Amino acid sequence: MAEVRDRVLVLRHRPYREHDALLVGFGRTQGKFSAVARGVRSSRSHLAAGVQALTLTDMTVYRGRSSLYTIAAADAVRHYPRIRENLERTARAAMLADMLDELWSEHDAAPDAFSLVVEAFSALDEGRPAPAVFLAAFWQIMRQAGFALDLSRCSACGAALEEHPQPGFRAASGPVCGRCRIPGDEELPSASRAWLRRAETLSPDRLGTVLGSRALMEALERQAKHYILYHLGRMPRAFRFWEQVSGPLADAGPEEGDR
Ligand SMILES: [Zn+2]
């Protein structure tokens, strides 16, 4: 059996058999994998702290013939206590974890996506505005997964988006020009386009520093949900959970302007 050590973000954790847990991790060098933590639910386990969901861990796994790895060691690097103490920050972190889980196949290495989500978790743990952290990370992850939002062209006819006034956002495809826009498409005002352009080029350690009005953040959130629903064919679990509990955005940051 091969032994592999990697820095891992634990995406999901669930009880398995009497004393074990099954988890889905995303390693910096090995991408997504499933693993069993044997004996982790017994009181003497030394693995417990390092295999909780939404924890950054230095993990050693054994790879055998099965695609299910066995965890040999897990030393927690960061627990993100401020994420855990707040429902919205927990939900946002879980939504980003779901994106890594749903948008990449097992053993498909994506070190940039890994680093981006680790930076987003740090920003959430520092208490930066959760919707702004989430939305900027969302569009950057979609780009890395091959679903980049093209703000330059109409997704229906290919014309330059600015060529016709009042472009819109179509749930199924993205931005559409004013000529192609039909009832049911959302507005895509210049403030939204400017926000998305800035978020898309933001360096990962600056996530959460591009803010906007409550109405703008709500519109961006609707567009993000429509976009991932269209590309995945379903809404990830943490997205559904947050939609049920949040109602209007709880913490959209200051009403106006950027920091
Ligand atoms: Zn068009």
XYZ file of N, CA and C and ligand atoms in Angstrom:
778
model
N 0.842 -1.203 0.000
C 0.000 0.000 0.000
C 0.873 1.247 0.000
N 0.496 2.207 -0.816
C 1.269 3.445 -0.880
C 0.787 4.410 0.204
N 1.740 5.103 0.810
C 1.398 6.082 1.841
C 1.601 7.476 1.251
N 0.589 8.329 1.403
C 0.656 9.666 0.824
C 0.362 10.696 1.904
N 1.213 11.735 1.969
C 0.957 12.817 2.908
C 0.608 14.067 2.110
N -0.421 14.770 2.553
C -0.902 15.928 1.790
C -1.610 16.883 2.741
N -1.659 18.159 2.353
C -2.503 19.088 3.115
C -3.910 18.993 2.545
N -4.882 18.817 3.424
C -6.233 18.429 2.998
C -7.282 19.312 3.665
N -8.256 19.735 2.878
C -9.447 20.368 3.429
C -10.515 19.270 3.540
N -11.046 19.081 4.741
C -12.082 18.056 4.923
C -13.425 18.669 4.505
N -14.007 18.112 3.442
C -15.252 18.675 2.911
C -16.474 18.111 3.627
N -16.460 16.817 3.874
C -17.626 16.163 4.491
C -17.162 15.070 5.433
N -17.979 14.800 6.432
C -17.658 13.798 7.449
C -18.972 13.175 7.889
N -19.067 11.844 7.846
C -20.276 11.232 8.396
C -19.938 9.925 9.101
N -20.718 9.619 10.139
C -20.480 8.385 10.887
C -20.611 7.172 9.983
N -19.828 6.134 10.285
C -19.800 4.933 9.456
C -19.534 3.756 10.380
N -20.325 2.718 10.235
C -20.258 1.563 11.135
C -20.308 2.046 12.581
N -19.777 1.237 13.488
C -19.955 1.590 14.898
C -18.982 2.668 15.363
N -17.734 2.566 14.916
C -16.702 3.453 15.468
C -16.003 4.309 14.416
N -16.375 4.126 13.149
C -15.615 4.770 12.079
C -16.333 6.007 11.537
N -15.648 6.712 10.658
C -16.267 7.819 9.919
C -15.783 7.745 8.477
N -16.676 8.150 7.574
C -16.307 8.273 6.169
C -16.159 9.750 5.890
N -15.103 10.113 5.189
C -15.026 11.518 4.851
C -14.610 11.733 3.410
N -14.946 12.916 2.939
C -14.501 13.357 1.622
C -13.526 14.492 1.864
N -12.305 14.320 1.380
C -11.296 15.356 1.534
C -10.888 15.898 0.175
N -10.261 17.072 0.193
C -9.733 17.663 -1.041
C -8.288 18.036 -0.748
N -7.345 17.268 -1.327
C -5.931 17.483 -1.048
C -5.301 18.460 -2.024
N -4.309 19.201 -1.525
C -3.646 20.181 -2.398
C -3.038 19.507 -3.617
N -2.422 18.345 -3.433
C -1.769 17.711 -4.586
C -2.588 16.581 -5.203
N -3.507 15.974 -4.449
C -4.203 14.804 -4.998
C -5.658 15.056 -5.340
N -6.184 16.262 -5.064
C -7.588 16.533 -5.383
C -8.533 15.805 -4.446
N -9.736 15.562 -4.937
C -10.792 14.999 -4.081
C -10.598 13.496 -3.875
N -10.865 13.035 -2.679
C -10.784 11.587 -2.405
C -11.734 11.237 -1.263
N -12.089 9.962 -1.185
C -12.897 9.454 -0.076
C -11.999 8.622 0.818
N -12.237 8.676 2.114
C -11.376 7.952 3.038
C -12.172 7.492 4.246
N -11.687 6.439 4.861
C -12.305 5.984 6.101
C -11.346 6.290 7.247
N -11.925 6.829 8.330
C -11.153 7.089 9.552
C -11.569 6.014 10.548
N -10.735 4.994 10.686
C -11.121 3.851 11.526
C -10.979 4.186 13.003
N -12.017 3.806 13.750
C -11.971 3.971 15.201
C -12.082 5.395 15.678
N -12.423 6.309 14.733
C -12.366 7.730 15.085
C -13.450 8.122 16.092
N -14.499 7.304 16.181
C -15.583 7.665 17.094
C -15.432 6.990 18.454
N -14.295 6.343 18.673
C -14.046 5.833 20.019
C -13.274 6.907 20.781
N -13.357 6.863 22.094
C -12.861 7.987 22.897
C -11.343 8.152 22.815
N -10.624 7.093 22.480
C -9.164 7.208 22.517
C -8.548 7.567 21.169
N -9.389 7.851 20.166
C -8.831 8.083 18.836
C -8.005 9.369 18.796
N -6.838 9.271 18.167
C -5.997 10.452 17.989
C -6.305 11.164 16.664
N -7.252 10.594 15.900
C -7.577 11.182 14.595
C -8.670 12.245 14.685
N -9.478 12.177 15.746
C -10.757 12.895 15.771
C -10.639 14.376 15.405
N -9.651 15.079 15.992
C -9.580 16.527 15.787
C -9.259 16.885 14.340
N -8.558 15.993 13.659
C -8.095 16.333 12.316
C -9.008 15.910 11.192
N -10.142 15.288 11.497
C -11.003 14.799 10.409
C -12.405 15.410 10.434
N -12.609 16.452 11.245
C -13.919 17.109 11.260
C -14.131 17.877 9.960
N -15.387 18.011 9.556
C -15.691 18.774 8.341
C -15.219 20.216 8.512
N -14.807 20.831 7.405
C -14.364 22.223 7.367
C -13.132 22.461 8.242
N -12.220 21.476 8.229
C -10.942 21.609 8.929
C -9.816 21.451 7.906
N -8.741 22.214 8.103
C -7.547 22.079 7.263
C -6.561 21.199 8.029
N -6.096 20.158 7.381
C -5.386 19.092 8.086
C -4.170 18.631 7.292
N -3.098 18.288 7.996
C -2.000 17.547 7.355
C -2.306 16.074 7.553
N -2.583 15.387 6.450
C -3.139 14.037 6.540
C -2.237 13.035 5.827
N -2.080 11.888 6.449
C -1.401 10.764 5.801
C -2.437 9.685 5.530
N -2.506 9.230 4.276
C -3.476 8.185 3.922
C -2.737 7.006 3.301
N -3.317 5.839 3.492
C -2.856 4.640 2.786
C -3.748 4.431 1.593
N -3.136 4.221 0.443
C -3.900 3.917 -0.755
C -3.715 2.445 -1.091
N -4.801 1.713 -1.051
C -4.730 0.299 -1.415
C -5.349 0.083 -2.777
N -5.948 -1.077 -2.984
C -6.542 -1.374 -4.275
C -7.889 -0.675 -4.441
N -8.564 -0.457 -3.313
C -9.876 0.189 -3.367
C -9.683 1.702 -3.534
N -10.717 2.382 -4.062
C -10.609 3.839 -4.210
C -10.813 4.522 -2.868
N -11.238 3.764 -1.869
C -11.427 4.333 -0.531
C -10.097 4.267 0.227
N -9.563 5.424 0.599
C -8.296 5.461 1.324
C -8.549 5.177 2.807
N -7.463 4.854 3.500
C -7.534 4.707 4.955
C -6.640 5.777 5.577
N -7.187 6.491 6.546
C -6.418 7.586 7.147
C -5.506 7.037 8.240
N -4.206 7.328 8.098
C -3.230 6.860 9.084
C -2.959 7.934 10.131
N -2.960 9.198 9.696
C -2.690 10.297 10.627
C -3.374 11.549 10.107
N -3.829 12.379 11.018
C -4.478 13.642 10.633
C -4.196 14.671 11.715
N -3.342 15.629 11.384
C -2.991 16.682 12.339
C -3.628 17.980 11.887
N -4.589 18.473 12.663
C -5.314 19.686 12.276
C -4.349 20.866 12.192
N -4.437 21.611 11.094
C -3.629 22.817 10.914
C -4.456 24.036 11.311
N -5.721 24.071 10.859
C -6.639 25.159 11.255
C -8.039 24.600 11.443
N -8.660 25.052 12.531
C -10.037 24.642 12.858
C -11.063 25.705 12.504
N -10.617 26.919 12.234
C -11.515 28.032 11.885
C -12.603 28.252 12.942
N -12.214 28.581 14.156
C -13.210 28.723 15.237
C -14.266 29.796 14.972
N -13.865 30.877 14.290
C -14.864 31.945 14.066
C -15.857 31.565 12.975
N -15.496 30.659 12.094
C -16.490 30.139 11.144
C -17.512 29.319 11.921
N -17.034 28.469 12.827
C -17.921 27.540 13.538
C -18.904 28.229 14.471
N -18.537 29.435 14.964
C -19.418 30.076 15.945
C -20.549 30.856 15.277
N -20.610 30.901 13.962
C -21.577 31.749 13.271
C -22.246 30.956 12.155
N -23.585 30.969 12.139
C -24.327 30.137 11.182
C -24.042 30.533 9.739
N -24.040 31.868 9.474
C -23.822 32.250 8.079
C -22.420 31.884 7.616
N -21.408 32.124 8.446
C -20.042 31.793 8.020
C -19.900 30.285 7.818
N -20.548 29.502 8.697
C -20.508 28.041 8.526
C -21.167 27.640 7.205
N -22.329 28.248 6.929
C -23.054 27.918 5.695
C -22.228 28.298 4.469
N -21.603 29.474 4.497
C -20.805 29.917 3.336
C -19.619 28.990 3.118
N -18.948 28.594 4.203
C -17.818 27.672 4.071
C -18.302 26.334 3.505
N -19.466 25.872 3.973
C -20.003 24.594 3.484
C -20.381 24.694 2.006
N -20.874 25.862 1.580
C -21.214 26.053 0.163
C -19.959 25.967 -0.706
N -18.861 26.572 -0.253
C -17.613 26.499 -1.020
C -17.073 25.067 -1.013
N -17.203 24.375 0.127
C -16.771 22.969 0.192
C -17.597 22.125 -0.783
N -18.909 22.388 -0.850
C -19.771 21.667 -1.801
C -19.322 21.901 -3.242
N -18.861 23.119 -3.544
C -18.414 23.401 -4.914
C -17.201 22.538 -5.263
N -16.230 22.430 -4.332
C -15.080 21.555 -4.605
C -15.549 20.114 -4.790
N -16.509 19.723 -3.969
C -17.000 18.338 -4.009
C -17.745 18.050 -5.318
N -18.560 19.006 -5.765
C -19.445 18.747 -6.910
C -18.796 19.043 -8.263
N -17.846 19.965 -8.295
C -17.323 20.416 -9.592
C -16.070 19.646 -10.034
N -15.465 18.882 -9.122
C -14.282 18.104 -9.502
C -14.537 16.616 -9.263
N -13.949 15.775 -10.134
C -14.030 14.330 -9.950
C -12.944 13.893 -8.978
N -13.074 12.680 -8.472
C -12.048 12.150 -7.572
C -10.695 12.079 -8.285
N -9.653 12.429 -7.546
C -8.253 12.329 -8.006
C -7.942 13.269 -9.176
N -8.732 14.314 -9.300
C -8.542 15.315 -10.335
C -7.880 16.508 -9.623
N -6.543 16.602 -9.706
C -5.826 17.605 -8.919
C -6.209 19.015 -9.349
N -6.461 19.880 -8.381
C -6.826 21.270 -8.667
C -6.238 22.152 -7.565
N -4.883 22.291 -7.581
C -4.236 23.012 -6.480
C -4.667 24.473 -6.359
N -4.991 25.122 -7.497
C -5.421 26.526 -7.413
C -6.784 26.645 -6.736
N -7.689 25.723 -7.060
C -9.009 25.752 -6.417
C -8.867 25.459 -4.923
N -7.986 24.523 -4.588
C -7.720 24.219 -3.179
C -7.248 25.478 -2.450
N -6.234 26.151 -3.023
C -5.683 27.342 -2.361
C -6.722 28.441 -2.231
N -7.546 28.594 -3.273
C -8.570 29.640 -3.246
C -9.555 29.406 -2.107
N -10.001 28.175 -1.950
C -10.985 27.893 -0.897
C -10.345 28.019 0.491
N -9.066 27.630 0.610
C -8.377 27.824 1.894
C -8.299 29.320 2.229
N -7.997 30.157 1.215
C -7.967 31.615 1.453
C -9.357 32.130 1.832
N -10.386 31.601 1.182
C -11.755 32.036 1.499
C -12.119 31.660 2.937
N -11.719 30.468 3.365
C -11.983 30.059 4.756
C -11.262 31.007 5.725
N -10.021 31.382 5.397
C -9.288 32.323 6.262
C -10.014 33.652 6.344
N -10.513 34.129 5.184
C -11.222 35.418 5.157
C -12.502 35.342 5.989
N -13.224 34.223 5.894
C -14.443 34.052 6.701
C -14.080 33.987 8.181
N -12.977 33.320 8.496
C -12.558 33.163 9.890
C -12.093 34.488 10.481
N -11.582 35.392 9.617
C -11.188 36.728 10.080
C -12.391 37.620 10.291
N -13.572 37.175 9.853
C -14.774 37.976 10.036
C -15.052 38.946 8.903
N -14.391 38.777 7.756
C -14.745 39.639 6.605
C -16.172 39.332 6.171
N -16.869 40.289 5.492
C -18.288 40.092 5.153
C -18.503 38.805 4.354
N -19.301 37.909 4.935
C -19.421 36.558 4.387
C -19.981 36.529 2.955
N -21.022 37.329 2.622
C -21.524 37.266 1.241
C -20.481 37.710 0.229
N -19.698 38.735 0.583
C -18.689 39.250 -0.356
C -17.559 38.241 -0.538
N -17.156 37.573 0.546
C -16.136 36.525 0.441
C -16.661 35.408 -0.455
N -17.886 34.966 -0.146
C -18.459 33.831 -0.858
C -18.614 34.131 -2.351
N -19.202 35.282 -2.680
C -19.510 35.556 -4.086
C -18.246 35.703 -4.931
N -17.218 36.363 -4.369
C -15.975 36.494 -5.144
C -15.344 35.119 -5.331
N -15.332 34.305 -4.268
C -14.750 32.959 -4.386
C -15.580 32.117 -5.357
N -16.906 32.288 -5.315
C -17.802 31.507 -6.184
C -17.406 31.656 -7.650
N -17.278 32.918 -8.110
C -17.019 33.118 -9.539
C -15.611 32.675 -9.917
N -14.658 32.808 -8.967
C -13.302 32.333 -9.273
C -13.253 30.804 -9.334
N -14.015 30.134 -8.478
C -14.052 28.660 -8.524
C -14.718 28.204 -9.821
N -15.821 28.871 -10.200
C -16.486 28.489 -11.449
C -15.520 28.619 -12.627
N -14.717 29.680 -12.617
C -13.729 29.853 -13.698
C -12.741 28.688 -13.694
N -12.234 28.328 -12.506
C -11.249 27.242 -12.433
C -11.856 25.898 -12.827
N -13.174 25.755 -12.625
C -13.840 24.500 -12.992
C -14.214 24.480 -14.473
N -13.904 25.574 -15.201
C -14.182 25.608 -16.637
C -15.512 26.241 -16.985
N -16.146 26.906 -16.014
C -17.443 27.547 -16.262
C -17.328 29.065 -16.084
N -16.285 29.652 -16.678
C -16.060 31.088 -16.504
C -17.238 31.889 -17.045
N -17.557 32.954 -16.351
C -18.590 33.870 -16.800
C -17.941 34.837 -17.781
N -18.458 34.905 -19.003
C -17.892 35.826 -19.988
C -18.723 37.102 -19.996
N -18.118 38.180 -19.473
C -18.850 39.442 -19.378
C -18.655 40.310 -20.615
N -17.886 39.823 -21.582
C -17.612 40.670 -22.742
C -18.635 40.442 -23.852
N -19.205 39.220 -23.930
C -20.062 38.885 -25.068
C -21.424 38.386 -24.603
N -22.410 38.594 -25.469
C -23.751 38.068 -25.229
C -23.703 36.547 -25.375
N -24.239 35.839 -24.380
C -24.178 34.372 -24.423
C -25.177 33.783 -25.419
N -26.079 34.624 -25.959
C -27.050 34.121 -26.943
C -26.592 34.386 -28.380
N -26.152 35.635 -28.682
C -25.835 35.962 -30.082
C -24.356 36.254 -30.309
N -23.579 36.397 -29.237
C -22.144 36.612 -29.400
C -21.737 38.063 -29.604
N -22.712 38.971 -29.702
C -22.371 40.392 -29.873
C -21.670 40.910 -28.616
N -20.892 41.980 -28.779
C -20.287 42.609 -27.608
C -21.402 43.030 -26.666
N -21.252 42.737 -25.404
C -22.340 42.954 -24.447
C -22.738 44.429 -24.371
N -21.724 45.313 -24.537
C -21.994 46.743 -24.384
C -22.631 47.330 -25.653
N -22.744 46.523 -26.717
C -23.210 47.056 -27.989
C -24.673 47.482 -27.928
N -25.483 46.768 -27.150
C -26.902 47.105 -27.027
C -27.191 47.456 -25.578
N -27.975 48.507 -25.345
C -28.197 48.952 -23.967
C -28.979 47.917 -23.142
N -28.839 48.041 -21.842
C -29.591 47.243 -20.879
C -29.440 45.737 -21.063
N -28.198 45.239 -20.928
C -28.014 43.789 -20.973
C -28.686 43.122 -19.772
N -28.880 41.817 -19.872
C -29.516 41.069 -18.787
C -28.692 39.857 -18.417
N -29.208 39.083 -17.453
C -28.547 37.848 -17.031
C -29.560 36.723 -17.148
N -29.252 35.739 -17.990
C -30.157 34.609 -18.199
C -29.678 33.436 -17.356
N -30.594 32.865 -16.574
C -30.214 31.793 -15.644
C -29.471 30.677 -16.359
N -29.930 30.322 -17.565
C -29.376 29.147 -18.248
C -28.013 29.384 -18.868
N -27.651 30.632 -19.147
C -26.433 30.795 -19.933
C -25.510 31.913 -19.462
N -26.035 32.920 -18.799
C -25.187 34.028 -18.368
C -25.632 35.327 -19.009
N -24.691 36.257 -19.200
C -25.063 37.580 -19.708
C -25.662 37.523 -21.116
N -26.701 38.325 -21.346
C -27.270 38.477 -22.689
C -27.373 39.962 -23.010
N -27.219 40.292 -24.297
C -27.261 41.701 -24.692
C -28.705 42.208 -24.652
N -28.852 43.538 -24.740
C -30.171 44.154 -24.655
C -31.103 43.704 -25.779
N -30.540 43.323 -26.916
C -31.359 42.903 -28.046
C -31.928 41.495 -27.826
N -31.144 40.641 -27.183
C -31.567 39.246 -26.958
C -32.386 39.086 -25.677
N -32.363 40.105 -24.837
C -32.994 39.963 -23.527
C -34.491 39.729 -23.670
N -35.019 38.770 -22.900
C -36.452 38.451 -22.936
C -37.006 38.525 -21.512
N -38.339 38.605 -21.387
C -38.920 38.603 -20.029
C -38.461 37.350 -19.287
N -38.122 37.506 -18.028
C -37.597 36.375 -17.254
C -36.095 36.495 -17.035
N -35.389 37.172 -17.964
C -33.975 37.455 -17.719
C -33.882 38.527 -16.640
N -32.862 38.386 -15.797
C -32.658 39.398 -14.768
C -31.939 40.604 -15.346
N -32.025 41.700 -14.606
C -31.216 42.853 -14.992
C -29.740 42.557 -14.725
N -28.888 43.179 -15.505
C -27.448 43.084 -15.238
C -26.893 44.508 -15.341
N -27.197 45.312 -14.324
C -26.804 46.722 -14.396
C -25.286 46.883 -14.378
N -24.825 48.076 -14.737
C -23.376 48.292 -14.836
C -22.704 48.067 -13.486
N -23.414 48.329 -12.363
C -22.805 48.095 -11.042
C -22.495 46.605 -10.848
N -23.400 45.731 -11.326
C -23.153 44.279 -11.218
C -21.964 43.871 -12.072
N -21.926 44.406 -13.301
C -20.818 44.034 -14.192
C -19.484 44.507 -13.612
N -19.487 45.723 -13.058
C -18.249 46.250 -12.473
C -17.826 45.391 -11.273
N -18.797 44.984 -10.452
C -18.485 44.154 -9.283
C -17.887 42.817 -9.732
N -18.543 42.202 -10.710
C -18.084 40.887 -11.182
C -16.697 40.973 -11.805
N -16.429 42.069 -12.538
C -15.102 42.224 -13.147
C -14.029 42.364 -12.079
N -14.348 43.135 -11.023
C -13.344 43.309 -9.963
C -13.149 42.008 -9.195
N -14.247 41.295 -8.915
C -14.154 40.060 -8.119
C -13.362 38.998 -8.863
N -13.511 39.002 -10.177
C -12.897 37.949 -10.975
C -11.366 38.058 -11.000
N -10.835 39.279 -10.836
C -9.376 39.459 -10.880
C -8.778 39.689 -9.482
N -9.612 39.574 -8.461
C -9.154 39.820 -7.097
C -8.150 38.741 -6.684
N -7.051 39.157 -6.039
C -6.122 38.120 -5.592
C -6.762 37.396 -4.402
N -6.509 36.085 -4.276
C -7.228 35.288 -3.272
C -7.110 35.816 -1.841
N -5.989 36.482 -1.513
C -5.882 36.989 -0.136
C -6.698 38.259 0.078
N -7.366 38.750 -0.978
C -8.201 39.957 -0.853
C -9.694 39.619 -0.936
N -10.047 38.350 -0.906
C -11.465 37.962 -0.962
C -12.228 38.669 0.149
N -13.410 39.178 -0.186
C -14.223 39.830 0.836
C -13.962 41.311 0.964
N -13.102 41.868 0.100
C -12.829 43.302 0.186
C -13.571 44.106 -0.882
N -14.250 43.431 -1.818
C -15.090 44.150 -2.775
C -16.526 44.034 -2.285
N -17.047 45.153 -1.798
C -18.373 45.136 -1.191
C -19.386 45.770 -2.135
N -20.634 45.841 -1.719
C -21.652 46.449 -2.565
C -22.914 46.652 -1.761
N -23.891 47.326 -2.361
C -25.152 47.558 -1.656
C -25.855 46.229 -1.421
N -26.791 46.228 -0.504
C -27.556 45.017 -0.219
C -28.266 44.509 -1.470
N -28.882 45.434 -2.224
C -29.623 45.023 -3.427
C -28.669 44.389 -4.445
N -27.477 44.965 -4.568
C -26.501 44.413 -5.519
C -26.073 43.013 -5.089
N -25.775 42.849 -3.785
C -25.323 41.539 -3.319
C -26.430 40.503 -3.484
N -27.686 40.907 -3.270
C -28.798 39.962 -3.435
C -28.943 39.538 -4.890
N -28.779 40.496 -5.807
C -28.870 40.159 -7.233
C -27.728 39.224 -7.630
N -26.518 39.509 -7.135
C -25.365 38.658 -7.459
C -25.559 37.247 -6.912
N -26.161 37.174 -5.737
C -26.406 35.862 -5.124
C -27.413 35.050 -5.955
N -28.473 35.712 -6.413
C -29.464 35.009 -7.258
C -28.806 34.492 -8.531
N -27.959 35.341 -9.133
C -27.306 34.938 -10.373
C -26.374 33.752 -10.135
N -25.647 33.790 -9.002
C -24.733 32.676 -8.694
C -25.516 31.374 -8.547
N -26.643 31.430 -7.836
C -27.454 30.216 -7.632
C -27.982 29.677 -8.953
N -28.501 30.583 -9.803
C -29.009 30.143 -11.102
C -27.900 29.506 -11.936
N -26.727 30.110 -11.852
C -25.609 29.676 -12.688
C -25.145 28.273 -12.298
N -25.019 28.020 -10.999
C -24.528 26.689 -10.592
C -25.624 25.644 -10.780
N -26.872 26.048 -10.571
C -27.985 25.115 -10.797
C -28.006 24.675 -12.253
N -27.794 25.627 -13.145
C -27.808 25.291 -14.572
C -26.638 24.366 -14.926
N -25.446 24.699 -14.428
C -24.271 23.922 -14.843
C -24.187 22.551 -14.173
N -24.716 22.415 -12.968
C -24.671 21.113 -12.282
C -25.951 20.305 -12.497
N -27.033 20.995 -12.832
C -28.315 20.312 -12.959
C -29.014 20.128 -11.627
N -28.402 20.600 -10.550
C -29.048 20.554 -9.233
C -28.370 21.573 -8.335
N -29.032 21.891 -7.245
C -28.481 22.852 -6.297
C -27.722 22.065 -5.225
N -26.428 22.369 -4.991
C -25.704 21.639 -3.948
C -26.405 21.766 -2.582
N -26.187 20.752 -1.757
C -26.918 20.649 -0.483
C -26.784 21.891 0.401
N -25.567 22.394 0.571
C -25.376 23.548 1.452
C -26.032 24.804 0.880
N -26.150 24.890 -0.448
C -26.843 26.023 -1.069
C -28.327 25.974 -0.709
N -28.910 24.762 -0.761
C -30.338 24.620 -0.415
C -30.559 24.945 1.053
N -29.640 24.443 1.887
C -29.756 24.697 3.327
C -29.752 26.206 3.595
N -28.794 26.908 2.996
C -28.661 28.337 3.295
C -29.871 29.117 2.766
N -30.398 28.681 1.620
C -31.576 29.345 1.072
C -32.766 29.210 2.031
N -32.865 28.017 2.656
C -33.982 27.798 3.583
C -33.860 28.635 4.844
N -32.650 28.762 5.383
C -32.529 29.436 6.679
C -32.299 30.936 6.567
N -31.826 31.420 5.418
C -31.366 32.817 5.401
C -32.455 33.821 5.118
N -33.362 33.518 4.194
C -34.268 34.562 3.746
C -33.426 35.675 3.151
N -33.737 36.915 3.485
C -32.913 38.015 2.976
C -31.494 37.905 3.540
N -30.523 38.386 2.820
C -29.132 38.287 3.255
C -28.962 38.894 4.640
N -28.375 38.107 5.541
C -28.268 38.528 6.930
C -27.171 39.578 7.119
N -26.095 39.424 6.382
C -24.924 40.246 6.673
C -24.284 40.656 5.349
N -24.920 41.600 4.671
C -24.424 41.969 3.346
C -23.338 43.022 3.434
N -22.952 43.411 4.637
C -21.914 44.419 4.772
C -22.519 45.820 4.674
N -21.685 46.839 4.591
C -22.177 48.214 4.530
C -23.133 48.413 3.354
N -24.032 49.353 3.501
C -25.056 49.555 2.476
C -24.490 50.032 1.142
N -23.503 50.888 1.179
C -23.014 51.482 -0.050
C -21.498 51.409 -0.138
N -21.013 51.356 -1.371
C -19.606 51.619 -1.632
C -18.670 50.465 -1.293
N -17.431 50.673 -1.583
C -16.404 49.665 -1.389
C -15.474 50.086 -0.267
N -14.725 49.072 0.195
C -13.723 49.385 1.186
C -12.377 49.464 0.494
Zn -27.375 39.059 -27.908
